[in-house]
Tab-separated table of N, CA and C in Angstrom:
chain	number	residue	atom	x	y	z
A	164	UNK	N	41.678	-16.863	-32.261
A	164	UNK	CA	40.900	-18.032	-31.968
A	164	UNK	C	39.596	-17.603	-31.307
A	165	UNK	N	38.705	-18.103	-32.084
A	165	UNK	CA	37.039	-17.730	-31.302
A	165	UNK	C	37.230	-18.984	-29.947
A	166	UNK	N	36.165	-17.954	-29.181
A	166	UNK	CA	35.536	-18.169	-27.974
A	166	UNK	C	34.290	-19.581	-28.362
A	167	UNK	N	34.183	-20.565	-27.684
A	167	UNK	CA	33.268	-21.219	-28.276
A	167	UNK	C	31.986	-21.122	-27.240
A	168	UNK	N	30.715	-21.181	-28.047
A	168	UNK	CA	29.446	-20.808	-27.687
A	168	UNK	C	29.258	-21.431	-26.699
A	169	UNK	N	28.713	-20.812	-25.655
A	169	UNK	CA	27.989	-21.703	-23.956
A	169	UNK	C	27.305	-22.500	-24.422
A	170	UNK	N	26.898	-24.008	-23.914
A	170	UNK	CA	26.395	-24.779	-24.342
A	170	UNK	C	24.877	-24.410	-23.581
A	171	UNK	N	23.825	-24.377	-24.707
A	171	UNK	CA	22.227	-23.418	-23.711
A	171	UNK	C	21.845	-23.839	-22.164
A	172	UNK	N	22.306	-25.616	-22.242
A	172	UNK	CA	21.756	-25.913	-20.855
A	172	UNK	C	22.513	-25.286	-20.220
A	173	UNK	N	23.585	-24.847	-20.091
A	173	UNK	CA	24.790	-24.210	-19.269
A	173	UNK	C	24.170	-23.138	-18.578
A	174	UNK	N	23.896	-22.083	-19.281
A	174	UNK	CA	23.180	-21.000	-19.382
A	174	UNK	C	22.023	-20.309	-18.589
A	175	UNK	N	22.499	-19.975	-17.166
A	175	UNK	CA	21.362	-19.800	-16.475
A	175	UNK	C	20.484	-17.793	-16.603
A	176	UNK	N	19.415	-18.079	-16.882
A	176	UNK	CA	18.955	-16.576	-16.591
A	176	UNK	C	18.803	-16.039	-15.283
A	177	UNK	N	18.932	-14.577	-15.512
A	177	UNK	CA	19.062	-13.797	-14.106
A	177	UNK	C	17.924	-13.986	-13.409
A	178	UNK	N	16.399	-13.926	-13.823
A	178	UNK	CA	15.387	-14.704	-13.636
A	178	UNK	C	15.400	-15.939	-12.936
A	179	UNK	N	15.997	-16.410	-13.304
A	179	UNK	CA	15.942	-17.886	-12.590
A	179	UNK	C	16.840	-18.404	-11.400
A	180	UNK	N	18.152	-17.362	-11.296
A	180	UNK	CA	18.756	-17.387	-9.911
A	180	UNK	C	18.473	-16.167	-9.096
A	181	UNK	N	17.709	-15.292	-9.246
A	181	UNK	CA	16.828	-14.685	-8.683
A	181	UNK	C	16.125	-15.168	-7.169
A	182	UNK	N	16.598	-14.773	-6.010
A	182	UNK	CA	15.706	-15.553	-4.876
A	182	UNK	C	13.994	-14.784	-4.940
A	183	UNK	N	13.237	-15.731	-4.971
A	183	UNK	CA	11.635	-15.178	-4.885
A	183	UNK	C	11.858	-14.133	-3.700
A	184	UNK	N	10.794	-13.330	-3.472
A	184	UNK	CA	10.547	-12.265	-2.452
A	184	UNK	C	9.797	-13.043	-1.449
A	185	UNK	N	10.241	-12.716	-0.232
A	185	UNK	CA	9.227	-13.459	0.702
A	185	UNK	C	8.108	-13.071	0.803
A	186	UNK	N	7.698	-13.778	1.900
A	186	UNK	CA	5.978	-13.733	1.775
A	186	UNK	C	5.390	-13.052	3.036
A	187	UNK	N	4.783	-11.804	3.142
A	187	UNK	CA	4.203	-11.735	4.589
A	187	UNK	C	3.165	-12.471	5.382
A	188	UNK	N	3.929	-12.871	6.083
A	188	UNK	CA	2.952	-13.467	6.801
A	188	UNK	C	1.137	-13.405	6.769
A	189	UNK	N	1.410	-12.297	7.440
A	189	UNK	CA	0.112	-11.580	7.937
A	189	UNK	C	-0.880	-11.429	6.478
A	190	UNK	N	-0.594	-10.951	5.573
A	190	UNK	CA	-1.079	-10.517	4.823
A	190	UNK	C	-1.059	-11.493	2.946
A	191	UNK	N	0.216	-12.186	3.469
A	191	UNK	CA	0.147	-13.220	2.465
A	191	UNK	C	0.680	-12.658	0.620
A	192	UNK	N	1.013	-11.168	1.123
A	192	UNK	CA	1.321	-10.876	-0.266
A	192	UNK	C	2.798	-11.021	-0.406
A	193	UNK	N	3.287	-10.763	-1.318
A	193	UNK	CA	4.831	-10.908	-1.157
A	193	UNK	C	5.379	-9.457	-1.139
A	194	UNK	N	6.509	-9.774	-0.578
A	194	UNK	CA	7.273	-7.994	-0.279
A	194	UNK	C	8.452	-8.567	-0.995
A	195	UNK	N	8.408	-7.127	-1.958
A	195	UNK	CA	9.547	-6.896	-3.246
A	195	UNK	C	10.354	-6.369	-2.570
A	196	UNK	N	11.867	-6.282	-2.854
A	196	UNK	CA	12.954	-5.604	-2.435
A	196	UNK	C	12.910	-4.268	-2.443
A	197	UNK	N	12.358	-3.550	-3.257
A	197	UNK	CA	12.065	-2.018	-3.034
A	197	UNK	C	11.379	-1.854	-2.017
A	198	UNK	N	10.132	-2.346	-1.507
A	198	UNK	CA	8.994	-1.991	-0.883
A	198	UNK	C	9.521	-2.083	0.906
A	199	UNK	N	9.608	-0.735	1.695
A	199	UNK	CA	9.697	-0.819	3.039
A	199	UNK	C	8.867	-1.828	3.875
A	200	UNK	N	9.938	-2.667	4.675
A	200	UNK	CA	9.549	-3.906	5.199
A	200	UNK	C	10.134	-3.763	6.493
A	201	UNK	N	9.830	-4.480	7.398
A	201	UNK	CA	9.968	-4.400	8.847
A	201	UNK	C	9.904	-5.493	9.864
A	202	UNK	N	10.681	-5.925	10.683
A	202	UNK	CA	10.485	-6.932	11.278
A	202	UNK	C	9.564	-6.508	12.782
A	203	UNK	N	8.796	-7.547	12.500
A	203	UNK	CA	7.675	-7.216	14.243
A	203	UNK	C	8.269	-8.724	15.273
A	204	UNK	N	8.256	-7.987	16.577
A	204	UNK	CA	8.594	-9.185	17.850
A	204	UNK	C	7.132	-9.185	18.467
A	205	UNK	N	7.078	-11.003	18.009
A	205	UNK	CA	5.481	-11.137	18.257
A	205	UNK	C	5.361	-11.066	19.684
A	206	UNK	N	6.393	-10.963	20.523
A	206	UNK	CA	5.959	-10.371	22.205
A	206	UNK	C	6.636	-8.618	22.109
A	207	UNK	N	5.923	-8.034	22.035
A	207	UNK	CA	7.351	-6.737	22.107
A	207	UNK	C	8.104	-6.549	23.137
A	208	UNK	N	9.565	-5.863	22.757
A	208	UNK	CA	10.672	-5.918	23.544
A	208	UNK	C	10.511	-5.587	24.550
A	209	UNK	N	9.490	-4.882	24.725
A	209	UNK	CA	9.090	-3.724	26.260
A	209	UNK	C	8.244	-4.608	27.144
A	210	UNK	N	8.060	-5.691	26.422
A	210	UNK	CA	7.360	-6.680	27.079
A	210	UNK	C	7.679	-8.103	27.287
A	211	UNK	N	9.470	-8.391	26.892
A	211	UNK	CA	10.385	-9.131	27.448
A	211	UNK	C	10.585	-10.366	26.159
A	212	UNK	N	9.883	-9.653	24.999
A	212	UNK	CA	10.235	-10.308	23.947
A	212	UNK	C	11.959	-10.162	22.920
A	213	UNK	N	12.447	-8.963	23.640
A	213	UNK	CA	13.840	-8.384	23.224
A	213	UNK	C	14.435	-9.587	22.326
A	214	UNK	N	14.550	-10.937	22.519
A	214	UNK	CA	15.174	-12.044	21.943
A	214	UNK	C	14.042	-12.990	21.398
A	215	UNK	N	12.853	-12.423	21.579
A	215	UNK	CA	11.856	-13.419	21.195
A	215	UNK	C	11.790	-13.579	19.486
A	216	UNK	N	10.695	-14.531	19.415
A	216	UNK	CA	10.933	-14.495	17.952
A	216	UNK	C	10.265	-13.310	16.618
A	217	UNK	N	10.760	-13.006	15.807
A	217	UNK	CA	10.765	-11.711	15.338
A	217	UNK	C	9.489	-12.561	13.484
A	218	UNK	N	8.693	-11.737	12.960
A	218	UNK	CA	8.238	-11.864	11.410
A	218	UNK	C	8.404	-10.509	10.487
A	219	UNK	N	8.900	-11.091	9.443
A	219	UNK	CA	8.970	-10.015	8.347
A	219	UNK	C	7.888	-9.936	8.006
A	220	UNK	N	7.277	-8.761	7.993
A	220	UNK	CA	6.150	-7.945	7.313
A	220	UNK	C	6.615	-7.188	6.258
A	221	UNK	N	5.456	-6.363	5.229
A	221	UNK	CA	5.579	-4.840	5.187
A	221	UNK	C	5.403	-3.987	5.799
A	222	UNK	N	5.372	-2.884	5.557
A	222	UNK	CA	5.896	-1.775	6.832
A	222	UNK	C	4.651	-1.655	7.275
A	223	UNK	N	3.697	-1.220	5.639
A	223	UNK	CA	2.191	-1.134	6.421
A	223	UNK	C	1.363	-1.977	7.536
A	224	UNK	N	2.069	-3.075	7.150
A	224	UNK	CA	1.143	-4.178	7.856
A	224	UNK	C	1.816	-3.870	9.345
A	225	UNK	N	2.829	-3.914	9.198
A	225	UNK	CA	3.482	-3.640	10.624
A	225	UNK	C	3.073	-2.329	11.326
A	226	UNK	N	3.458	-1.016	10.988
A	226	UNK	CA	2.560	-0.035	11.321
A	226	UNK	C	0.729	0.099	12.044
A	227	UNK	N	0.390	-0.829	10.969
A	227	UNK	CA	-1.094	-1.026	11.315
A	227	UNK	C	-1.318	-1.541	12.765
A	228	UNK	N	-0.088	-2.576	12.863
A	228	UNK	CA	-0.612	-3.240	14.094
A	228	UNK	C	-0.415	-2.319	15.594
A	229	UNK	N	0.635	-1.668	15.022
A	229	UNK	CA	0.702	-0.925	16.451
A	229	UNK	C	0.387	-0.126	16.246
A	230	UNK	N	-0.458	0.653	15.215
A	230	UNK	CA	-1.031	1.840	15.523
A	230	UNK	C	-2.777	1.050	16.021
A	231	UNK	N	-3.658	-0.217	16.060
A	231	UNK	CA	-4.409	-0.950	16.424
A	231	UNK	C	-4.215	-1.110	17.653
A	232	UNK	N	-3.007	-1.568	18.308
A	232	UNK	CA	-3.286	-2.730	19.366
A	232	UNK	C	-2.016	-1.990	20.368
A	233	UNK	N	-2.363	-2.032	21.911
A	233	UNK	CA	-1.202	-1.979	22.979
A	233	UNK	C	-0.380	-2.349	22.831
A	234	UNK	N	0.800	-2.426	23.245
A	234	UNK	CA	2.025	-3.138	23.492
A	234	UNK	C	1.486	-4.647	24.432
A	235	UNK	N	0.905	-4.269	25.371
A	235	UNK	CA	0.215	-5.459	26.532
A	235	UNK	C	-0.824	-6.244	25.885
A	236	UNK	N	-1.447	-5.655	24.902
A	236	UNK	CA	-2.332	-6.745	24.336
A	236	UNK	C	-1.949	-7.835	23.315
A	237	UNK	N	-0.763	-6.508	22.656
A	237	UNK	CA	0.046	-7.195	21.911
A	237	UNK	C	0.726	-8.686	22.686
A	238	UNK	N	1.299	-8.407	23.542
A	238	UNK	CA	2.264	-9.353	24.210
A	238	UNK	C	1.157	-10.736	24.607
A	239	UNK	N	0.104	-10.127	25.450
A	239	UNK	CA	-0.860	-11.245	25.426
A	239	UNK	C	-1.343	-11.740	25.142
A	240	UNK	N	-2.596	-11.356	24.036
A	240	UNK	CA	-3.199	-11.882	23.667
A	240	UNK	C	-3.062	-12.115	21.882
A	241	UNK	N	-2.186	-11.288	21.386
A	241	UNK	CA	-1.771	-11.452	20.295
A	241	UNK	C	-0.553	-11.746	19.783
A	242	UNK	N	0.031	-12.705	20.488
A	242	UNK	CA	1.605	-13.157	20.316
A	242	UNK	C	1.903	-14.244	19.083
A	243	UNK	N	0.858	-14.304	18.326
A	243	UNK	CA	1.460	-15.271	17.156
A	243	UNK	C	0.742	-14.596	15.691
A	244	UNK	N	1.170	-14.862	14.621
A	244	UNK	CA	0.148	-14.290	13.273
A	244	UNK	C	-0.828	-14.849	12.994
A	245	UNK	N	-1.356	-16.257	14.027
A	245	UNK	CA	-2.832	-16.484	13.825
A	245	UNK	C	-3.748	-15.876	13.929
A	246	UNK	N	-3.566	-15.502	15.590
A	246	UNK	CA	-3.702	-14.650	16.284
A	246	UNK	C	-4.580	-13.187	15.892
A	247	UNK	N	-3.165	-12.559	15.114
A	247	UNK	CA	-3.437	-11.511	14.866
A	247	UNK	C	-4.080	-11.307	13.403
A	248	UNK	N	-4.247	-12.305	12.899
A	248	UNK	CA	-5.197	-12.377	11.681
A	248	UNK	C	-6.179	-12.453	11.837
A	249	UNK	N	-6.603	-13.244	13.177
A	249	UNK	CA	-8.168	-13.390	14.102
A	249	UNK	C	-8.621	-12.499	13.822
A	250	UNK	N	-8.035	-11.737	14.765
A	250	UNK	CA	-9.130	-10.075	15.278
A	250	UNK	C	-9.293	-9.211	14.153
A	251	UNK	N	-10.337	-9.238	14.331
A	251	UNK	CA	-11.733	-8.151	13.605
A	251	UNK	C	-11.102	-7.364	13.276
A	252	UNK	N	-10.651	-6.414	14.223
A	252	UNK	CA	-9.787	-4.690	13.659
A	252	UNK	C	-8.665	-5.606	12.210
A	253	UNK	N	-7.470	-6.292	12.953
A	253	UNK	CA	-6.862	-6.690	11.643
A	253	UNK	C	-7.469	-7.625	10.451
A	254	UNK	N	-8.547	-8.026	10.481
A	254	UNK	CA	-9.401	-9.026	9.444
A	254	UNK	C	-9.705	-7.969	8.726
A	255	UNK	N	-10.659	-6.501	8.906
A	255	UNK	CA	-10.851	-5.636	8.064
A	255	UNK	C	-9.777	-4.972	7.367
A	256	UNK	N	-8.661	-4.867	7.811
A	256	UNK	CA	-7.628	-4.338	7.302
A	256	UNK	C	-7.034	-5.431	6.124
A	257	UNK	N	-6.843	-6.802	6.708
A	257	UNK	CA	-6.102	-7.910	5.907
A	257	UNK	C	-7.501	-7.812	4.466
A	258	UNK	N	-8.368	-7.893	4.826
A	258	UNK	CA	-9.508	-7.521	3.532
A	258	UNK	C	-9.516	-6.473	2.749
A	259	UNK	N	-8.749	-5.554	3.048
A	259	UNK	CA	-8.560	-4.285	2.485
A	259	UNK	C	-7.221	-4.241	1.351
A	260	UNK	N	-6.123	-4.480	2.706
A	260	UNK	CA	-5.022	-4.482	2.128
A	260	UNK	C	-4.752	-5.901	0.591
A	261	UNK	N	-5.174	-6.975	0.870
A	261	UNK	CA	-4.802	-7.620	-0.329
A	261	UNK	C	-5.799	-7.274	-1.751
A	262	UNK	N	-5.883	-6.423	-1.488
A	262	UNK	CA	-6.940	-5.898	-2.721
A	262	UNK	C	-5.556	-4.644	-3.784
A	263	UNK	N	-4.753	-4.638	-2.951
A	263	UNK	CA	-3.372	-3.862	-3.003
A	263	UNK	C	-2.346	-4.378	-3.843
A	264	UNK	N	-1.631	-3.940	-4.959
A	264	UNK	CA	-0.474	-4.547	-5.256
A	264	UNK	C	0.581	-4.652	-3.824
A	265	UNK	N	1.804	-5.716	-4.038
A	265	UNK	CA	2.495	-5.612	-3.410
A	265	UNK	C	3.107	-4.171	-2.446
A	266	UNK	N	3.133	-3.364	-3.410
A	266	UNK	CA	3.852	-2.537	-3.249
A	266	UNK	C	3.658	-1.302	-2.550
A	267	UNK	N	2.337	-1.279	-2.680
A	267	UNK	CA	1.181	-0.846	-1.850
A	267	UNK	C	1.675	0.030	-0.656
A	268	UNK	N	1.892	1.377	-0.394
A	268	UNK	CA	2.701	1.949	0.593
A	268	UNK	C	2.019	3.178	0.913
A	269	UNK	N	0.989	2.990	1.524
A	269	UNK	CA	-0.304	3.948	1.777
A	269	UNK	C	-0.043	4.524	3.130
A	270	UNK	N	-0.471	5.429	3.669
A	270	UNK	CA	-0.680	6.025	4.973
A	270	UNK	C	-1.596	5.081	5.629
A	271	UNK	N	-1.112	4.801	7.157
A	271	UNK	CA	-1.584	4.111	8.426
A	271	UNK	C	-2.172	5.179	9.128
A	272	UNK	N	-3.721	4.629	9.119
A	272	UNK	CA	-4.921	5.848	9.726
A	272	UNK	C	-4.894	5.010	11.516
């Protein structure tokens, strides 16, 4: 006895239950499942953010920031991703970097 054919609407593609890749914040591109990603604590831990609230980046973007900015400046004056999209040092970088495929996994100068 044959198997009878899935009816097409039935039929979902792997494509389509697929969850999208999120989105970085900071940078607005999306981070693929391959691509090293990293969570940043927009107060850092050393600066009593340990439970504070945390954003998925890519690694670069994350890297960048603390190889840019203090831990103390971080905590102060740059505690949200508005914030840190503001400032000049990261505006030249965010101008740089989306010129980048996603995937984009360059050395942090």
């Amino acid at each position: 006895m044959r198997k009878p054919r899935p009816d097409p609407a039935d039929v979902t593609l792997a494509s389509e239950t697929r969850t999208p890749d999120p989105i970085c914040p900071l940078c607005d591109r999306p981070i693929p499942s391959d691509v090293p990603q990293s969570r940043h604590h927009l107060i850092p831990k050393l600066r009593g953010g340990k439970r504070g609230e945390t954003v998925l980046l890519h690694h670069i973007c994350h890297k960048t920031i603390h190889k840019t900015f203090k831990e103390t400046e971080l905590a102060r004056n740059l505690n949200t991703v508005a914030a840190l999209r503001a400032h000049p040092d990261m505006a030249r970088f965010l101008e740089w970097i989306v010129r980048r495929p996603p995937g984009f996994t360059g050395k942090v100068r």
